Amino acid sequence: MSVGIGIAGAGTVGGALLRRLVTDRAVVTARTGLDLEVRLVAVRDADKARPHQIPSRLITTDVMDLVTDDSIDLVVEVMGGLEPAGTLVLAALQAGKPVVTANKELIAARAPQLFAAAAASGVPLLFEAAVGGGIPIIRPLTETLAGEQVSRVMGIVNGTTNFILSAMTEQGWSYGDALAEAQRLGYAEPDPSADVSGADAAAKAAILAGLAFGVWVDPARVYREGIDRLGVADLAAAKRLGYVLKLLAVAERTPSGVLARVHPAMIPADHPLAAIRGATNAIFISGHAVGDLLFAGPGAGGDPTATAVLGDVIDAARELLSGSSVAPRIAFGLGEIASFDEVPTRWCLRLEVQDSPGVLARIAAVFGDAGVSLRSVWQDGRGDRATLIVVTHLAPEGSQRRALAGLEALDVVAEVAAAIRVEGDDS
Ligand code: NAP
Ligand code: HSE
């Protein structure tokens, strides 16, 4: 018996999935015993030329057809955005149709409502592709690590920004050229500001926090800084200190609750995450019994992401045909969200200062008054001006920010040119 698949979206991911479902149909059947038949594809523009041409009889421009058409057993949402994707996914679940999605923005923002609808209908809502592209990370977190007490999840979860930072550091590309190439290669979101602002990574951090700690974190409560304010001077400062600049996502359990944050970070050049280049993603999971696990692989791009979507489609189809629950059931609870201010962080600051007697003492006093101790200070003097690169010891984030505010108010500091956290350096 064949399973009728309806797909919303035939872009980078949907196009790659369509190719796989058509070209590999016999292979999938031979391996799984399932016959997956694409019966409807919803797109915005029915006349658009596509690398994989879709027979016109399969095309609709009304996504709700995937819900109302009785020949569709299973809905795949790879169009992105909150709407109309959200209405489609909710309606499909309420109609008793399993849903597979790659849409982290939607899952992160509406998890409680969508998983409640899936539970009420007794159908799966699967989203392996939503975090880490082709890397299996959702199943390990929800199944293999179900009995583990996870304390921290940290990683590189946005391929576009990692591609940009790698190209700027290693090939000397400009920010604009690197972003354009990431878009051409199909890594970037339909609106790439979601990548460079850290919003895409924040949605993924919220999902990882929810899965690791069982607490739904509203993505609006994820602390977020993007890479859009980084420049070559920051990359050069990182290199001089033996660090590499990455956009990191961190989800952690603190004494006062769960915290998720996304921001650029300097990490030691010999740290495993420093070797993660291009659109590759990597995610560290620290557990009480298992220790540290590292998951790495292609985090963006049509083909790797389609592999993750196809795996979910196969699981959902197996469940449809067997009538018994195969896929993981996920529930996000409510819990305390911690304040970032209490979490210990280490900072690297780049200051443009007056180069005259007593200046360093006044700067050191600002750190001291805020309760932040200094690990290293490097100075490059140029007549009456100098650049200071200061690395602090660990101190509560709130204390680091008090020091930053004090420096910004200090007359001898012309500019705080950069304030970037340092992670993974326990030396
Ligand atoms: P994309 O290339 O921009 O494709 C979006 C597709 O959705 C297009 O086919 C578009 O139709 C269709 N679409 C958009 N709005 C529509 C509407 N209102 N009605 C019907 N169809 C509509 O995007 P993508 O890169 O494939 O990303 C899709 C999803 O996968 C997003 O949630 C994204 O976050 C996620 N994802 C992407 C990647 C990646 O590497 N690209 C990786 C993991 C997850 P037209 O073709 O007619 O314009
Ligand atoms: N735009 C996303 C990225 C796609 O660059 O990582 C994968 O989710």
mmCIF file with all atom_site columns, C-alpha atoms and ligand atoms in Angstrom, residues 13 102 104 129-134 157-163 182 186-192 194-195 200-201 204 279 281 299-301 305, ligand 2:
data_model
loop_
_atom_site.group_PDB
_atom_site.id
_atom_site.type_symbol
_atom_site.label_atom_id
_atom_site.label_alt_id
_atom_site.label_comp_id
_atom_site.label_asym_id
_atom_site.label_entity_id
_atom_site.label_seq_id
_atom_site.pdbx_PDB_ins_code
_atom_site.Cartn_x
_atom_site.Cartn_y
_atom_site.Cartn_z
_atom_site.occupancy
_atom_site.B_iso_or_equiv
_atom_site.pdbx_formal_charge
_atom_site.auth_seq_id
_atom_site.auth_comp_id
_atom_site.auth_asym_id
_atom_site.auth_atom_id
_atom_site.pdbx_PDB_model_num
ATOM   1  C CA . VAL A 1 13  ? 15.008 21.578 0.944  1.00 0.00 ? 13  VAL A CA 1
ATOM   2  C CA . ALA A 1 102 ? 12.248 21.417 8.985  1.00 0.00 ? 102 ALA A CA 1
ATOM   3  C CA . LYS A 1 104 ? 12.793 25.576 13.565 1.00 0.00 ? 104 LYS A CA 1
ATOM   4  C CA . ALA A 1 129 ? 15.938 18.605 10.183 1.00 0.00 ? 129 ALA A CA 1
ATOM   5  C CA . ALA A 1 130 ? 15.060 21.662 12.263 1.00 0.00 ? 130 ALA A CA 1
ATOM   6  C CA . VAL A 1 131 ? 18.367 21.595 14.191 1.00 0.00 ? 131 VAL A CA 1
ATOM   7  C CA . GLY A 1 132 ? 21.731 20.717 12.666 1.00 0.00 ? 132 GLY A CA 1
ATOM   8  C CA . GLY A 1 133 ? 20.452 20.041 9.109  1.00 0.00 ? 133 GLY A CA 1
ATOM   9  C CA . GLY A 1 134 ? 21.670 16.522 8.271  1.00 0.00 ? 134 GLY A CA 1
ATOM   10 C CA . VAL A 1 157 ? 24.134 25.439 14.878 1.00 0.00 ? 157 VAL A CA 1
ATOM   11 C CA . ASN A 1 158 ? 24.038 27.912 12.001 1.00 0.00 ? 158 ASN A CA 1
ATOM   12 C CA . GLY A 1 159 ? 25.827 26.927 8.805  1.00 0.00 ? 159 GLY A CA 1
ATOM   13 C CA . THR A 1 160 ? 25.555 30.325 7.111  1.00 0.00 ? 160 THR A CA 1
ATOM   14 C CA . THR A 1 161 ? 27.330 32.260 9.854  1.00 0.00 ? 161 THR A CA 1
ATOM   15 C CA . ASN A 1 162 ? 29.988 29.579 10.292 1.00 0.00 ? 162 ASN A CA 1
ATOM   16 C CA . PHE A 1 163 ? 30.556 29.649 6.537  1.00 0.00 ? 163 PHE A CA 1
ATOM   17 C CA . ALA A 1 182 ? 26.235 31.140 1.456  1.00 0.00 ? 182 ALA A CA 1
ATOM   18 C CA . GLY A 1 186 ? 21.398 27.239 -0.332 1.00 0.00 ? 186 GLY A CA 1
ATOM   19 C CA . TYR A 1 187 ? 22.605 27.546 3.287  1.00 0.00 ? 187 TYR A CA 1
ATOM   20 C CA . ALA A 1 188 ? 20.888 30.803 4.174  1.00 0.00 ? 188 ALA A CA 1
ATOM   21 C CA . GLU A 1 189 ? 17.288 31.260 5.283  1.00 0.00 ? 189 GLU A CA 1
ATOM   22 C CA . PRO A 1 190 ? 14.856 32.809 2.786  1.00 0.00 ? 190 PRO A CA 1
ATOM   23 C CA . ASP A 1 191 ? 15.550 36.038 4.725  1.00 0.00 ? 191 ASP A CA 1
ATOM   24 C CA . PRO A 1 192 ? 19.284 35.782 5.582  1.00 0.00 ? 192 PRO A CA 1
ATOM   25 C CA . ALA A 1 194 ? 17.603 35.483 10.400 1.00 0.00 ? 194 ALA A CA 1
ATOM   26 C CA . ASP A 1 195 ? 21.028 33.835 10.086 1.00 0.00 ? 195 ASP A CA 1
ATOM   27 C CA . ASP A 1 200 ? 17.907 31.119 13.441 1.00 0.00 ? 200 ASP A CA 1
ATOM   28 C CA . ALA A 1 201 ? 20.453 29.893 15.990 1.00 0.00 ? 201 ALA A CA 1
ATOM   29 C CA . LYS A 1 204 ? 17.562 26.088 17.517 1.00 0.00 ? 204 LYS A CA 1
ATOM   30 C CA . ALA A 1 279 ? 28.540 25.151 6.758  1.00 0.00 ? 279 ALA A CA 1
ATOM   31 C CA . ASN A 1 281 ? 27.560 22.263 12.431 1.00 0.00 ? 281 ASN A CA 1
ATOM   32 C CA . GLY A 1 299 ? 24.270 21.711 9.107  1.00 0.00 ? 299 GLY A CA 1
ATOM   33 C CA . ALA A 1 300 ? 22.687 23.321 6.054  1.00 0.00 ? 300 ALA A CA 1
ATOM   34 C CA . GLY A 1 301 ? 22.050 22.719 2.373  1.00 0.00 ? 301 GLY A CA 1
ATOM   35 C CA . THR A 1 305 ? 18.595 18.468 5.186  1.00 0.00 ? 305 THR A CA 1
HETATM 36 N N1 . HSE B 2 .   ? 19.968 28.829 7.416  1.00 0.00 ? 2   HSE B N1 1
HETATM 37 C C1 . HSE B 2 .   ? 20.274 27.713 8.232  1.00 0.00 ? 2   HSE B C1 1
HETATM 38 C C2 . HSE B 2 .   ? 21.764 27.665 8.477  1.00 0.00 ? 2   HSE B C2 1
HETATM 39 C C3 . HSE B 2 .   ? 19.817 26.458 7.567  1.00 0.00 ? 2   HSE B C3 1
HETATM 40 O O1 . HSE B 2 .   ? 22.516 28.405 7.827  1.00 0.00 ? 2   HSE B O1 1
HETATM 41 O O2 . HSE B 2 .   ? 22.199 26.899 9.330  1.00 0.00 ? 2   HSE B O2 1
HETATM 42 C C4 . HSE B 2 .   ? 19.911 25.242 8.456  1.00 0.00 ? 2   HSE B C4 1
HETATM 43 O O3 . HSE B 2 .   ? 18.990 25.281 9.486  1.00 0.00 ? 2   HSE B O3 1
#
